[in-house]
CSV table of C-alpha atoms in Angstrom, one decimal:
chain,number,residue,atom,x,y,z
T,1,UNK,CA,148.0,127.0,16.5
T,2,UNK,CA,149.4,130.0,14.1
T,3,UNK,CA,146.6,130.1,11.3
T,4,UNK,CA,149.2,131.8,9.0
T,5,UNK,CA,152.4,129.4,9.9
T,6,UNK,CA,152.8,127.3,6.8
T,7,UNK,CA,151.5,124.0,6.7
T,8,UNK,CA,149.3,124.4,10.2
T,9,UNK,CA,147.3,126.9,8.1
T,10,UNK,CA,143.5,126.9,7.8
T,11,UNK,CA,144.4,128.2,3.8
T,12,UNK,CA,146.7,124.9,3.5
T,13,UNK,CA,144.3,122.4,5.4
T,14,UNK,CA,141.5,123.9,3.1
T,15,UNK,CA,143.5,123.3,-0.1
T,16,UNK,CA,144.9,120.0,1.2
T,17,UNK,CA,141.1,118.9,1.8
T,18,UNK,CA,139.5,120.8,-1.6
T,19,UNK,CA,142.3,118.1,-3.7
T,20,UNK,CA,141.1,115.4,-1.7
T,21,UNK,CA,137.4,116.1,-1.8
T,22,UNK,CA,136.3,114.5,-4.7
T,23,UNK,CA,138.1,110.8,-3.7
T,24,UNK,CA,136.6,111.5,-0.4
T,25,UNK,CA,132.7,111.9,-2.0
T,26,UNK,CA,133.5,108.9,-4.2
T,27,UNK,CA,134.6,106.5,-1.5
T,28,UNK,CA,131.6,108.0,1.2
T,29,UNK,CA,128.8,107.5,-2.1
T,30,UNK,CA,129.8,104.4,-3.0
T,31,UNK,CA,129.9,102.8,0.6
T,32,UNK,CA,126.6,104.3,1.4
T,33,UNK,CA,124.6,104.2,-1.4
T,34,UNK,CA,123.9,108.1,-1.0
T,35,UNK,CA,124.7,111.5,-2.4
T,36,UNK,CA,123.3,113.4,0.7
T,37,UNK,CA,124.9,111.3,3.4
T,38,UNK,CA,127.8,111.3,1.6
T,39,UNK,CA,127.7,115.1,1.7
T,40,UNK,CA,127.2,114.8,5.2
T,41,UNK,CA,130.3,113.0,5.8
T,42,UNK,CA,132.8,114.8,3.6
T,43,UNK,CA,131.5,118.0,6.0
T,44,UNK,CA,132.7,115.9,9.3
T,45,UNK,CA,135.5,114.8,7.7
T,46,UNK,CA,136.5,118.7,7.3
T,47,UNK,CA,135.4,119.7,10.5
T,48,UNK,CA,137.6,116.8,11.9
T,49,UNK,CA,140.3,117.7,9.8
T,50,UNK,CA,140.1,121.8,10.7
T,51,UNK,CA,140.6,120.2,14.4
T,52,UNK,CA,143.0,118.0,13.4
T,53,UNK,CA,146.5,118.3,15.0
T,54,UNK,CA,148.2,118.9,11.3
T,55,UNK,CA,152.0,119.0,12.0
T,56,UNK,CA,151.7,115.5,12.7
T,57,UNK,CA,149.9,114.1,9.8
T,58,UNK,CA,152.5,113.2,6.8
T,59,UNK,CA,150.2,112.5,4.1
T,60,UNK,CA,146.8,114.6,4.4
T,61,UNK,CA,145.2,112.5,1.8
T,62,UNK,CA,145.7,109.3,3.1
T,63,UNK,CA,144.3,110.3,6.7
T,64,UNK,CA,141.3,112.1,5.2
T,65,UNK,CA,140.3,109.2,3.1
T,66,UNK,CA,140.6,106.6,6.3
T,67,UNK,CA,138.6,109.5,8.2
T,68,UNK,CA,135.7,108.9,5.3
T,69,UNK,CA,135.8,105.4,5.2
T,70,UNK,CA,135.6,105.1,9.1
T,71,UNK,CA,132.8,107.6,9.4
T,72,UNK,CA,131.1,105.9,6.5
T,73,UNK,CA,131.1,102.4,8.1
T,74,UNK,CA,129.8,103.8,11.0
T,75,UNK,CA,127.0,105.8,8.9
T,76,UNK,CA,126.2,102.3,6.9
T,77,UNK,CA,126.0,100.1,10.0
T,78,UNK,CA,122.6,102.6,11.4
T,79,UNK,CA,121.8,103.1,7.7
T,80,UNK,CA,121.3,99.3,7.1
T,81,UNK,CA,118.6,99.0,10.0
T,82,UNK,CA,117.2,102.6,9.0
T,83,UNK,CA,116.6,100.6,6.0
T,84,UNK,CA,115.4,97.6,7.1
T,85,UNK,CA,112.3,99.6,7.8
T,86,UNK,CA,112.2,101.6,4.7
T,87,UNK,CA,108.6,101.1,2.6
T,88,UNK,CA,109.6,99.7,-0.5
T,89,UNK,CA,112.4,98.3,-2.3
T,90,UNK,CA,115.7,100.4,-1.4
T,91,UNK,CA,117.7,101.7,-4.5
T,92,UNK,CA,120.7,103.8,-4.3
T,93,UNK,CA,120.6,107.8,-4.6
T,94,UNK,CA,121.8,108.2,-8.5
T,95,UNK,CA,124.5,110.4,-9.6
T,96,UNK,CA,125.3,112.9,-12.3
T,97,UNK,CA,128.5,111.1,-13.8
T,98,UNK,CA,128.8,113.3,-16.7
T,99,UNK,CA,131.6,115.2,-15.7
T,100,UNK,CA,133.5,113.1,-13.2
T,101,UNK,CA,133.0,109.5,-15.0
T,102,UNK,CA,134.9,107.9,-12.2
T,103,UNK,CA,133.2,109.9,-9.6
T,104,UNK,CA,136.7,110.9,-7.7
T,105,UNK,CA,138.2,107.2,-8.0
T,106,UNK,CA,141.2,105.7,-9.9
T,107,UNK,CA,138.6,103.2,-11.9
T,108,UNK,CA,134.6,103.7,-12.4
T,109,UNK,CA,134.2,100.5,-10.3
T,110,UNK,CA,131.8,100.4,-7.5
T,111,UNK,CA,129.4,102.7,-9.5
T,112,UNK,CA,126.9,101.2,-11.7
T,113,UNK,CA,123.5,101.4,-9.7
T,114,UNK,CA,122.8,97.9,-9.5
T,115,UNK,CA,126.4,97.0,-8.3
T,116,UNK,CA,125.5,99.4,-5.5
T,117,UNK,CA,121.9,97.6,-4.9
T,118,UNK,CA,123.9,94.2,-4.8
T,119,UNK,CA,127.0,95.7,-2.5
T,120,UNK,CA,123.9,97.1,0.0
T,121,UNK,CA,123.6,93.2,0.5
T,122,UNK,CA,127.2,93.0,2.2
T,123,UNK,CA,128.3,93.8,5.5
T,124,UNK,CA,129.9,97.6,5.6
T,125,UNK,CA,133.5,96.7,6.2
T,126,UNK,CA,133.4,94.3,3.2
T,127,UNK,CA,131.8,97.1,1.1
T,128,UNK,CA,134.2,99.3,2.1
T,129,UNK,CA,136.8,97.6,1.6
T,130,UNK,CA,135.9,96.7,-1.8
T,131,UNK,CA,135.3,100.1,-2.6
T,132,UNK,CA,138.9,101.1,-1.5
T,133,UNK,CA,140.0,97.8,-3.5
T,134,UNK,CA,138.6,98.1,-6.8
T,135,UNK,CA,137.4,101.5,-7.4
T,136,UNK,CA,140.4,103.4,-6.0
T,137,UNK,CA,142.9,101.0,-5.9
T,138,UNK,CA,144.2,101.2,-2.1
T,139,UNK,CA,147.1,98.4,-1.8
T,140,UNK,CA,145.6,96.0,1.0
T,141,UNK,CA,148.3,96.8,3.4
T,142,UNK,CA,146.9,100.5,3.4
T,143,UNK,CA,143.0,99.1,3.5
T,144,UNK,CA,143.9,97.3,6.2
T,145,UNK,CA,145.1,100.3,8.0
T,146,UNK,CA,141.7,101.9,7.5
T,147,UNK,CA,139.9,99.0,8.8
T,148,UNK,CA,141.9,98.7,11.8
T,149,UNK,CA,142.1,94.9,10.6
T,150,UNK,CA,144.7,92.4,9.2
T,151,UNK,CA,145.8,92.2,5.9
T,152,UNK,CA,144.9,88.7,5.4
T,153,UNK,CA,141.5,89.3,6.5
T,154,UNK,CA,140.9,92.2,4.2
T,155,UNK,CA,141.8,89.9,1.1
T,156,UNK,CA,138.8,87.7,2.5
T,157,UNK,CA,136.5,90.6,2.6
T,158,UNK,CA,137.4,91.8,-0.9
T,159,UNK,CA,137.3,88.1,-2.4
T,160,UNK,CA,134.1,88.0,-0.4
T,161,UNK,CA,133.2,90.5,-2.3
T,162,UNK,CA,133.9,90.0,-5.6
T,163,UNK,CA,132.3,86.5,-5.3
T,164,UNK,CA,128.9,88.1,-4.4
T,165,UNK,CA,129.1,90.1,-7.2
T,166,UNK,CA,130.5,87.4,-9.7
T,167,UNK,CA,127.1,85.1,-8.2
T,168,UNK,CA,124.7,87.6,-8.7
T,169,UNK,CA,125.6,89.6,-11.4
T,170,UNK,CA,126.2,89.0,-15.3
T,171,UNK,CA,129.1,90.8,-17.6
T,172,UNK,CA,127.4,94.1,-18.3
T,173,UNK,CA,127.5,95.6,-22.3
T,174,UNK,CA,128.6,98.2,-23.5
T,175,UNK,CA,127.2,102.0,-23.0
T,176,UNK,CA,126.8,101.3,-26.7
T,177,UNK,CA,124.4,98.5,-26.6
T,178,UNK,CA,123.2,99.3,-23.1
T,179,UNK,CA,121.4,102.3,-24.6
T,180,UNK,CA,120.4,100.8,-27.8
T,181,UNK,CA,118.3,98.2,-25.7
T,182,UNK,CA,117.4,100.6,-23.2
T,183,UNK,CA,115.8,102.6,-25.9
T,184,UNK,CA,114.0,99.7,-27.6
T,185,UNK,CA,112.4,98.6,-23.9
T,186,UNK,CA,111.3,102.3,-23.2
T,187,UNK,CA,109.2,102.4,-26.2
T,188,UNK,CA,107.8,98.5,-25.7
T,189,UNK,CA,107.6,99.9,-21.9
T,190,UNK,CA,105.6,103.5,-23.7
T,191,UNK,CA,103.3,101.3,-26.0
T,192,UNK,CA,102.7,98.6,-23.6
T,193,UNK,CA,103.9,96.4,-25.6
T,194,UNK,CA,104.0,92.7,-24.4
T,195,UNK,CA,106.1,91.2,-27.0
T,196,UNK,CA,108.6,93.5,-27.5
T,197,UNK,CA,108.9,93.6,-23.7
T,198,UNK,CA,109.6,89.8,-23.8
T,199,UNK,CA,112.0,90.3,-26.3
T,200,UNK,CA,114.2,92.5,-24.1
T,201,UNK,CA,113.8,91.1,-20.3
T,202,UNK,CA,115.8,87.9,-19.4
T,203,UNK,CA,114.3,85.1,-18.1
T,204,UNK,CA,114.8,86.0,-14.3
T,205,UNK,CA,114.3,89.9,-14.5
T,206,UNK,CA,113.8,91.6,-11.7
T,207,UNK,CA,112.2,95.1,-11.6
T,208,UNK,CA,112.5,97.4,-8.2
T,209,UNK,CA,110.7,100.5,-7.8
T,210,UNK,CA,111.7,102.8,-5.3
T,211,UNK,CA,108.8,105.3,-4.3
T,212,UNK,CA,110.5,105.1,-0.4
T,213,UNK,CA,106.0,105.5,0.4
T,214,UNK,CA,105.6,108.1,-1.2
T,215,UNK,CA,105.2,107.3,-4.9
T,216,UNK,CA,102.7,104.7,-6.0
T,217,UNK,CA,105.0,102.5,-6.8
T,218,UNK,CA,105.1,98.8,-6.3
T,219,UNK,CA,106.3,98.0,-2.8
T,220,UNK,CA,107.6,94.8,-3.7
T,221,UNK,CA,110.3,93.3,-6.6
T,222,UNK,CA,108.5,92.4,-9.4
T,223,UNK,CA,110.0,88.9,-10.8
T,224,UNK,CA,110.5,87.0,-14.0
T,225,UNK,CA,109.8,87.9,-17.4
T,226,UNK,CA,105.9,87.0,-17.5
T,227,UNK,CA,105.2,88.9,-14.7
T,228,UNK,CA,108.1,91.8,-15.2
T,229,UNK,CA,106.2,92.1,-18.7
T,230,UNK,CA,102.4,92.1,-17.7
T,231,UNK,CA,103.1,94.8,-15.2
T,232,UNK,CA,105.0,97.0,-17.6
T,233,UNK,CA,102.0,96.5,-19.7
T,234,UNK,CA,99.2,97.4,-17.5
T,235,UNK,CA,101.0,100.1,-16.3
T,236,UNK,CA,101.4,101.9,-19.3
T,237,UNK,CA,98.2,103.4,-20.1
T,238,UNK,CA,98.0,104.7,-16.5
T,239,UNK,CA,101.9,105.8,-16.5
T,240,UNK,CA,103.0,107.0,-19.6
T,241,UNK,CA,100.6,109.5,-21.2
T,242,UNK,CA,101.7,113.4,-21.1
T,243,UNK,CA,105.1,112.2,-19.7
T,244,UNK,CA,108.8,113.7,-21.3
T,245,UNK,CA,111.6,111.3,-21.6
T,246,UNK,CA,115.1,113.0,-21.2
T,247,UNK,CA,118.3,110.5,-22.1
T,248,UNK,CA,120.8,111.5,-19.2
T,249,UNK,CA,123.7,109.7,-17.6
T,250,UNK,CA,123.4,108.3,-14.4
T,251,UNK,CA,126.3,106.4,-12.5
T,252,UNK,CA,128.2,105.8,-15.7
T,253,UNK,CA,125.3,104.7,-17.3
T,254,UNK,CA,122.8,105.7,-19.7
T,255,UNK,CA,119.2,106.4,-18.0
T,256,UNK,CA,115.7,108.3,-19.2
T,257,UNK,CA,114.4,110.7,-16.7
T,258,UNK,CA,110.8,110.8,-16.8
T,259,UNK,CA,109.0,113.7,-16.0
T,260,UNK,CA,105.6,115.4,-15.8
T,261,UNK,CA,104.7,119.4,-16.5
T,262,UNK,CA,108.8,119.5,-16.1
T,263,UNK,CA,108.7,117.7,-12.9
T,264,UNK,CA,110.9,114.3,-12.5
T,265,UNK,CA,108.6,112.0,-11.2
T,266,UNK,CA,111.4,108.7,-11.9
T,267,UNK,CA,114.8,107.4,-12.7
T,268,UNK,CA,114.4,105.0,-15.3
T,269,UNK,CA,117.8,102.5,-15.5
T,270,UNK,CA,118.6,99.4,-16.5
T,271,UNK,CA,121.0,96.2,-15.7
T,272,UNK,CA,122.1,95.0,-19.4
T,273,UNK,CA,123.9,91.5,-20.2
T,274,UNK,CA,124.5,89.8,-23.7
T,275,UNK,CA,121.1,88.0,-22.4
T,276,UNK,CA,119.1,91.2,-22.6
T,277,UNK,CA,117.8,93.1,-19.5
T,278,UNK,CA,118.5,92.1,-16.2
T,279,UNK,CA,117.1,94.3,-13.6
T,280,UNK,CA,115.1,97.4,-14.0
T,281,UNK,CA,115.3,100.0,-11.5
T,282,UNK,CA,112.8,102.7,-10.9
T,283,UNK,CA,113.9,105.8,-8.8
T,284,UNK,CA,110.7,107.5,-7.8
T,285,UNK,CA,111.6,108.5,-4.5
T,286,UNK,CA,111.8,112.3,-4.4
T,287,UNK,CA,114.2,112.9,-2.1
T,288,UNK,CA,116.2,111.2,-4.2
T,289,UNK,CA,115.4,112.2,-7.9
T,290,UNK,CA,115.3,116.2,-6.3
T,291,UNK,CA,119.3,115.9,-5.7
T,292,UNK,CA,120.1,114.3,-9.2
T,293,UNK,CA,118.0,116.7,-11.2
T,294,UNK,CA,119.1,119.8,-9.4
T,295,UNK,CA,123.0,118.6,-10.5
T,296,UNK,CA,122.0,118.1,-14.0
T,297,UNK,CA,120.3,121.3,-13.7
T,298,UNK,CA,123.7,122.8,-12.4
């Protein structure tokens, strides 16, 4: 193949696959829960598309984004027993959505970190298709093209979907308010404060801290507001002192990042209905918090 003749180029495939890039990262992060393996599979999908038989492919686009999504299923389906085994609640990797609020998609669906924690609970193929569904807005013929599966049946998986999601999950708030009670836990949370902490957490809260072993954090949910509460308050003293809080955005969503001597040391973010504060989600792991502060850095 003629690197200079015209559309077989290696200069065209590279532009062809730099415009594509960002939907490819956004459907790979958001079926994986993971900045880094996401990385990892936009690079194979370019090394599959540099060996890629070009003059045949009509829409470079389409076939680089069911590249992604098939190499990501795959990835998810070791991932989740990888996982299975991993110390600690799992959360997802969090993401610098300042710039790109959509992260690469037609809609910022399929973002939020705790819609990610509660899509980890589905199979891959439903997630995916989901994803291509509702964040980026695939008709299902085409989805069902990339799933090597019928159209019928990829309806089912998104309604599948959307059902767990609907179950598990109330109508979020606004950024507005999200942040305004987010502000008024981390100071209860600072202060140790039991009952301003009970004024915020729902009934059923659930907080997750993800140290992946290597923090000290809790290596199981903590559940309810009595417990959520007592926890937050007895950490405190121990927690807290000589620590910065930074407001940053993380997966469309305000978060504080914690740190110590100007080292991150956790992702503080919450889930946020009209009922108050759902889940709270510690990121302590730092293979995951070195990513997101290195991006925030750039």
């Amino acid at each position: 193949m003629d690197a200079g003749d015209g559309k077989n180029s290696l200069d065209q495939a590279t532009r062809e696959f730099l415009a594509a890039r960002p939907r490819l990262f956004g459907i790979a992060y958001r079926v994986l829960g993971s900045a880094v393996e996401a990385e990892d599979i936009v690079q194979e999908a370019w090394l599959r598309w540099q060996d890629t038989n070009r003059a045949e492919i009509h829409e470079p686009a389409a076939f680089l984004a069911t590249v992604t999504a098939r190499l990501a299923i795959n990835l998810a389906q070791s991932a989740r027993m990888r996982r299975e085994s991993y110390i600690g609640p799992w959360l997802p990797e969090p993401v610098d959505t300042s710039v790109d609020p959509q992260l690469g998609a037609e809609r910022a669906e399929a973002l939020d970190l705790a819609v990610l924690f509660l899509l980890e609970k589905l199979n891959p193929v439903e997630r995916a298709a989901y994803v291509l569904r509702e964040a980026f807005d695939y008709p299902y013929k085409q989805i069902a093209d990339i799933l090597e599966t019928s159209e019928a049946n990829t309806r089912q998986l998104v309604s599948r979907a959307r059902k767990h999601l609907s179950a598990e999950r109330k109508e979020p708030v606004s950024s507005t308010a999200h942040r305004r009670l987010m502000e008024v836990f981390v100071a209860a949370a600072q202060t140790g404060s039991l009952s301003e902490l009970e004024n915020v957490l729902t009934a059923d809260v659930v907080s997750y801290s993800d140290g992946g072993g290597v923090r000290g954090a809790s290596k199981i949910p903590v559940v309810g507001r009595p417990h959520v509460s007592k926890y937050l308050a007895a950490f405190a003293p121990r927690f807290w002192p000589r620590k910065e809080v930074r407001w940053v955005e993380a997966n469309g969503r305000p978060a504080a990042l914690v740190s110590a001597d100007g080292n991150a040391v956790a992702l503080l973010s919450v889930d946020v209905s009209a009922h108050g504060i759902e889940r709270v989600m510690w990121v302590m792991n730092p293979a995951k918090l070195a990513p997101y502060v290195a991006s925030l850095d750039n």
